[in-house]
PDB file of C-alpha atoms in Angstrom:
ATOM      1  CA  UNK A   1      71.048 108.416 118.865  1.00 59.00           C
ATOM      2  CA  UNK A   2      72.244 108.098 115.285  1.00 73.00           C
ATOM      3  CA  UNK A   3      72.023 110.922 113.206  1.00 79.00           C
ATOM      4  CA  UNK A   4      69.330 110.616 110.635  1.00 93.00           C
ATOM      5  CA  UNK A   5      71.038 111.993 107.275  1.00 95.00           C
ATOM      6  CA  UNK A   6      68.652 113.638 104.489  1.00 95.00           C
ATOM      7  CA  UNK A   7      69.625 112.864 100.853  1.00 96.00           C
ATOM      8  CA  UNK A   8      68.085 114.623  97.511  1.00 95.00           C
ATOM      9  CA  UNK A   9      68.085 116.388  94.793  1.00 95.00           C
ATOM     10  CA  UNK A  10      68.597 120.708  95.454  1.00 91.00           C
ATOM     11  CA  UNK A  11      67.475 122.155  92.554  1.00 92.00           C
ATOM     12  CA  UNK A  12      66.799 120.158  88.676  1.00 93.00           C
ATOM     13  CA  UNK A  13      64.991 121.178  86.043  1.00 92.00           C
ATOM     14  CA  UNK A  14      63.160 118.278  84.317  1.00 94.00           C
ATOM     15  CA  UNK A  15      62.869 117.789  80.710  1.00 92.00           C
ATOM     16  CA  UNK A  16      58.714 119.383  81.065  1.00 91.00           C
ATOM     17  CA  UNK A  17      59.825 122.059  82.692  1.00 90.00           C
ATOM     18  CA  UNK A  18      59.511 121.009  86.290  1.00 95.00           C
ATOM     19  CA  UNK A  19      61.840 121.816  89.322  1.00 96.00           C
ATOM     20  CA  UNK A  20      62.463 119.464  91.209  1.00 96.00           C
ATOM     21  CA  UNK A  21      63.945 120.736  94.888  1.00 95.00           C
ATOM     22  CA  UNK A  22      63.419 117.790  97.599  1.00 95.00           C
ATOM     23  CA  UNK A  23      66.573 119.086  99.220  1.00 93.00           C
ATOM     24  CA  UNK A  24      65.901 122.439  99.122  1.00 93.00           C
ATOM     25  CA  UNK A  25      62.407 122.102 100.188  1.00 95.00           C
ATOM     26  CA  UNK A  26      63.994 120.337 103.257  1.00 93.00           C
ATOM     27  CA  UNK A  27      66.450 122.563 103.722  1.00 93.00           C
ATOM     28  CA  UNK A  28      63.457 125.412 103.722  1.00 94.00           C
ATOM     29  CA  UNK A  29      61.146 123.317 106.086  1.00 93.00           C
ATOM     30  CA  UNK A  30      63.442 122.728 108.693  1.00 92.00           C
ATOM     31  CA  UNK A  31      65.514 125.983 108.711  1.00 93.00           C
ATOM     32  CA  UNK A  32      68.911 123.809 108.188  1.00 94.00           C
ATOM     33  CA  UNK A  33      71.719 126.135 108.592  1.00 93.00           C
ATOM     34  CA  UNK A  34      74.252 126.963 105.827  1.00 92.00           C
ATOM     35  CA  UNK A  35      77.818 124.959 107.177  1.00 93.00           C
ATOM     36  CA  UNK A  36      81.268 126.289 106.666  1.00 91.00           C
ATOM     37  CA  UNK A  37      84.206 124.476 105.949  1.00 91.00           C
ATOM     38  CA  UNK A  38      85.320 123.641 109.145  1.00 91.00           C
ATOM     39  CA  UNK A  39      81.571 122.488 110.558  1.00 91.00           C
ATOM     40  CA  UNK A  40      80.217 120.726 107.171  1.00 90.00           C
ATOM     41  CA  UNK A  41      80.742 117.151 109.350  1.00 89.00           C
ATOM     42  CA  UNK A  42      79.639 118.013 111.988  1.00 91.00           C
ATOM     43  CA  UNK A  43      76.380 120.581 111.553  1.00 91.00           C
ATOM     44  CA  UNK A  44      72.912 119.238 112.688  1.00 91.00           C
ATOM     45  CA  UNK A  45      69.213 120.658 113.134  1.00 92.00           C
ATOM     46  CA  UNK A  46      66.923 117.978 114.966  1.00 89.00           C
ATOM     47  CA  UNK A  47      68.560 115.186 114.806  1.00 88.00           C
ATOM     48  CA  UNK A  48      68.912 115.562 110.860  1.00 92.00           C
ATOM     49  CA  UNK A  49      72.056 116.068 108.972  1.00 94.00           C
ATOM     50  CA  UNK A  50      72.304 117.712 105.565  1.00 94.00           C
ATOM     51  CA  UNK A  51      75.465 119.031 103.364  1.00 94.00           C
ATOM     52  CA  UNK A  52      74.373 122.530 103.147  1.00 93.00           C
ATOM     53  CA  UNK A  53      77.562 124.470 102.056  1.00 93.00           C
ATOM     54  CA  UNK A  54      77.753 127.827 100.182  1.00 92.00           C
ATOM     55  CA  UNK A  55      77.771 127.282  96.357  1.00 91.00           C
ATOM     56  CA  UNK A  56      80.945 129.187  96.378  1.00 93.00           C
ATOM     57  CA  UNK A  57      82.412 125.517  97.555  1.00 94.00           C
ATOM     58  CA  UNK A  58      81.547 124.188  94.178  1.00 93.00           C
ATOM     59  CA  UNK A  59      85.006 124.530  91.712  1.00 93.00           C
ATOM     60  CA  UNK A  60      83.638 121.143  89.754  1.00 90.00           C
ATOM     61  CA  UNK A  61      81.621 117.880  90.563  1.00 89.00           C
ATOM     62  CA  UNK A  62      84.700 116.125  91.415  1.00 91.00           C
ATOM     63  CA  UNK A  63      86.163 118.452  93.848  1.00 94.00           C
ATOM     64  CA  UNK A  64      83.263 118.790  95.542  1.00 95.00           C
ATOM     65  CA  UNK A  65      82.915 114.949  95.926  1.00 95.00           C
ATOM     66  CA  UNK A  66      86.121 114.347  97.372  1.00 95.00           C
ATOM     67  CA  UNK A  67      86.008 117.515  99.434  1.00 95.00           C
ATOM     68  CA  UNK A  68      82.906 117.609 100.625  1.00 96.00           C
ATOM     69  CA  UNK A  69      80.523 115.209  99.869  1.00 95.00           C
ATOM     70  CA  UNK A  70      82.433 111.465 100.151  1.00 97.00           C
ATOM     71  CA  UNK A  71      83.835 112.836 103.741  1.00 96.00           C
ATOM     72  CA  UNK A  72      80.411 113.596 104.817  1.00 96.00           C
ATOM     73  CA  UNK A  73      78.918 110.574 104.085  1.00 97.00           C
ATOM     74  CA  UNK A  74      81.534 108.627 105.073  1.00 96.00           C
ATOM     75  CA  UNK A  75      81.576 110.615 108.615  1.00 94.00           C
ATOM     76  CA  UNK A  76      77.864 109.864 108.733  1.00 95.00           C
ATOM     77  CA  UNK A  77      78.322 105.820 107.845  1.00 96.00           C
ATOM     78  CA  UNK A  78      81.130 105.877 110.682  1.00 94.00           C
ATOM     79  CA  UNK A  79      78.296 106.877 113.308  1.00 93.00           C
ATOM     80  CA  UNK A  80      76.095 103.742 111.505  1.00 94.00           C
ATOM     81  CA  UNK A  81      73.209 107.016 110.714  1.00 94.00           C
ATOM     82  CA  UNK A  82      70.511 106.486 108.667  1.00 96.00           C
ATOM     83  CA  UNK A  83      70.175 107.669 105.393  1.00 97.00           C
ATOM     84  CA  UNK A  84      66.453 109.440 104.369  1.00 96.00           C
ATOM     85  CA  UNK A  85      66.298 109.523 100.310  1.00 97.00           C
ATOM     86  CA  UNK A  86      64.340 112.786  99.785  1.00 97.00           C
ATOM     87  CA  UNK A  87      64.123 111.990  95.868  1.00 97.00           C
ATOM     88  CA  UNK A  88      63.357 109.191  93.492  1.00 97.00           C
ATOM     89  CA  UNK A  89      65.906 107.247  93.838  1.00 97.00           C
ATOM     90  CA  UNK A  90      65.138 105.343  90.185  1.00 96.00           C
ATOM     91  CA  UNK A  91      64.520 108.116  88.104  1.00 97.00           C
ATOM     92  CA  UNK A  92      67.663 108.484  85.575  1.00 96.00           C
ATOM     93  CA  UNK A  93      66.769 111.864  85.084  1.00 96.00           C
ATOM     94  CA  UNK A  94      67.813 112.769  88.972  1.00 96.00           C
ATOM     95  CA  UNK A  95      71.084 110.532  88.598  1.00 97.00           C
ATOM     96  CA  UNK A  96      72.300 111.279  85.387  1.00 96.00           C
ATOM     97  CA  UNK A  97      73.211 114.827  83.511  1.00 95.00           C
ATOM     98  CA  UNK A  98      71.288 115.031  80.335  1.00 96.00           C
ATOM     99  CA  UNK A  99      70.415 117.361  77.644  1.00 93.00           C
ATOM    100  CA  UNK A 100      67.108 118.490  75.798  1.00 91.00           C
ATOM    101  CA  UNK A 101      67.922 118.375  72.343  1.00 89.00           C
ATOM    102  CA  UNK A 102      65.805 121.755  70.885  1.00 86.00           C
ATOM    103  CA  UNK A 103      64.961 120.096  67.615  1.00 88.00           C
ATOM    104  CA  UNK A 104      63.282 116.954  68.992  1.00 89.00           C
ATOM    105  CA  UNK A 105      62.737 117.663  72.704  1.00 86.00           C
ATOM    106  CA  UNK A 106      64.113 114.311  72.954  1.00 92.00           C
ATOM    107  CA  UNK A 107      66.449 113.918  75.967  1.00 94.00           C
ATOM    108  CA  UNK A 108      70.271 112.942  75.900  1.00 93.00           C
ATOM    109  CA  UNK A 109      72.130 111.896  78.645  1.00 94.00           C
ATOM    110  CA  UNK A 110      75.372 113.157  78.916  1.00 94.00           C
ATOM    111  CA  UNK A 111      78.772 110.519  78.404  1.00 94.00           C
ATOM    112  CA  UNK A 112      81.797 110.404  79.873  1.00 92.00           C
ATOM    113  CA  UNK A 113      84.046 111.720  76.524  1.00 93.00           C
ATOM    114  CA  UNK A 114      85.256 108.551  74.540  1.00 93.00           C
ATOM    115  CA  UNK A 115      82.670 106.270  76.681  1.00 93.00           C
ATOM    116  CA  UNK A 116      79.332 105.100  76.332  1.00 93.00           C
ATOM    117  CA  UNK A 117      79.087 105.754  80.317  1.00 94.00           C
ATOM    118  CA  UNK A 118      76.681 108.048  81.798  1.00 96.00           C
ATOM    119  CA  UNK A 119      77.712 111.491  83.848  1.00 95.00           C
ATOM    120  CA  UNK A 120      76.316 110.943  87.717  1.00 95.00           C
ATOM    121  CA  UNK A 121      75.068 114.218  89.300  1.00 95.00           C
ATOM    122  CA  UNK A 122      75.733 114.118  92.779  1.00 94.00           C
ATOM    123  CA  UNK A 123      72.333 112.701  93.700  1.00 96.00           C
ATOM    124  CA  UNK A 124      73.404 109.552  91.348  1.00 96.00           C
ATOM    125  CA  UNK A 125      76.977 109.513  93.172  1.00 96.00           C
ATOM    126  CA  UNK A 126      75.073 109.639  96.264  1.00 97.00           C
ATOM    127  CA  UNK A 127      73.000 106.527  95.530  1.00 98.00           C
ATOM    128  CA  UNK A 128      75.498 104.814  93.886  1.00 97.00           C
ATOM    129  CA  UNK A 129      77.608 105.014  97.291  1.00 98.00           C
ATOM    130  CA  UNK A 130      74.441 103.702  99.468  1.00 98.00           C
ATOM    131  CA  UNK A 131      74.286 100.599  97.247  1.00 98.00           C
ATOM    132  CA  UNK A 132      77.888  99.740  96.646  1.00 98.00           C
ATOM    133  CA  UNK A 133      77.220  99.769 101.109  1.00 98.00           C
ATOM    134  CA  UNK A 134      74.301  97.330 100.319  1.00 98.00           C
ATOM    135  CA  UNK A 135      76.059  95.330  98.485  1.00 98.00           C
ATOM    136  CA  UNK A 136      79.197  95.049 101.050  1.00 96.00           C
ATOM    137  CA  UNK A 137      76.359  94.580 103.804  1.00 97.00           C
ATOM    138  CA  UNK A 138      76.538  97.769 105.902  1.00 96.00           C
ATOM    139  CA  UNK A 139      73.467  98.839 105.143  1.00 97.00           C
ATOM    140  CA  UNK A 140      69.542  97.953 103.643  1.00 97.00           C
ATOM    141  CA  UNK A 141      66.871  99.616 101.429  1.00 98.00           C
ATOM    142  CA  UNK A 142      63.829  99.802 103.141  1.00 96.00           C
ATOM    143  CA  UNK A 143      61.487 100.357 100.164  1.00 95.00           C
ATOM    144  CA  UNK A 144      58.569 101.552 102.288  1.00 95.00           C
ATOM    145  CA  UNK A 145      60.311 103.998 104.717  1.00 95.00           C
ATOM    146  CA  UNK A 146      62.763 105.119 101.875  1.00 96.00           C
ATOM    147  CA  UNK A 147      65.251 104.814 104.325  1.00 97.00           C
ATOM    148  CA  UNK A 148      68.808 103.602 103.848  1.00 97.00           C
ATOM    149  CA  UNK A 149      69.431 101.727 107.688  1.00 96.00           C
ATOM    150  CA  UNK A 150      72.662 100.973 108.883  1.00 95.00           C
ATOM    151  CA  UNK A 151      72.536  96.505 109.471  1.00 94.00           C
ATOM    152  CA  UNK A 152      74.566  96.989 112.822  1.00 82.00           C
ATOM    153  CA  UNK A 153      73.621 100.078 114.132  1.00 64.00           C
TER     154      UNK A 153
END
């Protein structure tokens, strides 16, 4: 059986206020244990596969991507597993860093320095990764499952 592979945001404040903590609430509800560095591949509860490393993993977004988080989805696309988006997949605030300006509560998204180009979270790095798949054919959106499905699995 491919291994099902569950995909959110952990823990983001919103603009109102709000938390939003799909992951974690996942994380919570199925008792997912906390990996190590050796076992972050290959640890599974289920049939379900998270990334659920210590924060003390975390130097900066981009070590953490090539370290941690583009090996295990690429491990997981290698065994053609299924990809469950616990989060809204379309909502810029989830994809993108931003700021609440105090003055005018209006929000800012954050640029890349010199750019016009938006800072990804790793939920947004995440997504953008399933599509750029979509778009070379491995996989499909399935709107009404939320479920990224490998084409050949």
């Amino acid at each position: 059986m491919n291994p099902k592979a569950l995909l959110g945001v952990f823990k983001k404040e919103m603009p109102d206020g709000s938390i939003i903590k799909d992951t974690e609430n996942a994380l919570d509800f199925i008792g997912f244990p906390q990996a190590n560095k050796s076992n972050f591949k290959t640890i599974s509860k289920d049939g379900y596969k998270m990334l659920n490393t210590p924060s003390s993993y975390y130097e900066n977004a981009e070590q953490f991507w090539k370290e941690y988080n583009k090996p295990w989805l690429d491990d997981i696309v290698s065994k053609k597993g299924d990809f469950v988006i616990l989060s809204d997949k379309t909502d810029d605030l989830l994809k993108y860093k931003w700021t609440k300006n105090p003055i005018t509560g209006k929000v800012q998204y954050d640029v890349v320095p010199g750019t016009t180009s938006r800072i990804k979270t790793g939920f947004g790095s995440e997504i953008d990764y399933m599509e750029d798949l979509v778009k070379q054919g491995k996989y499909e959106w399935d709107s009404v499952t939320g479920i990224y499905k490998s084409v050949n699995p």
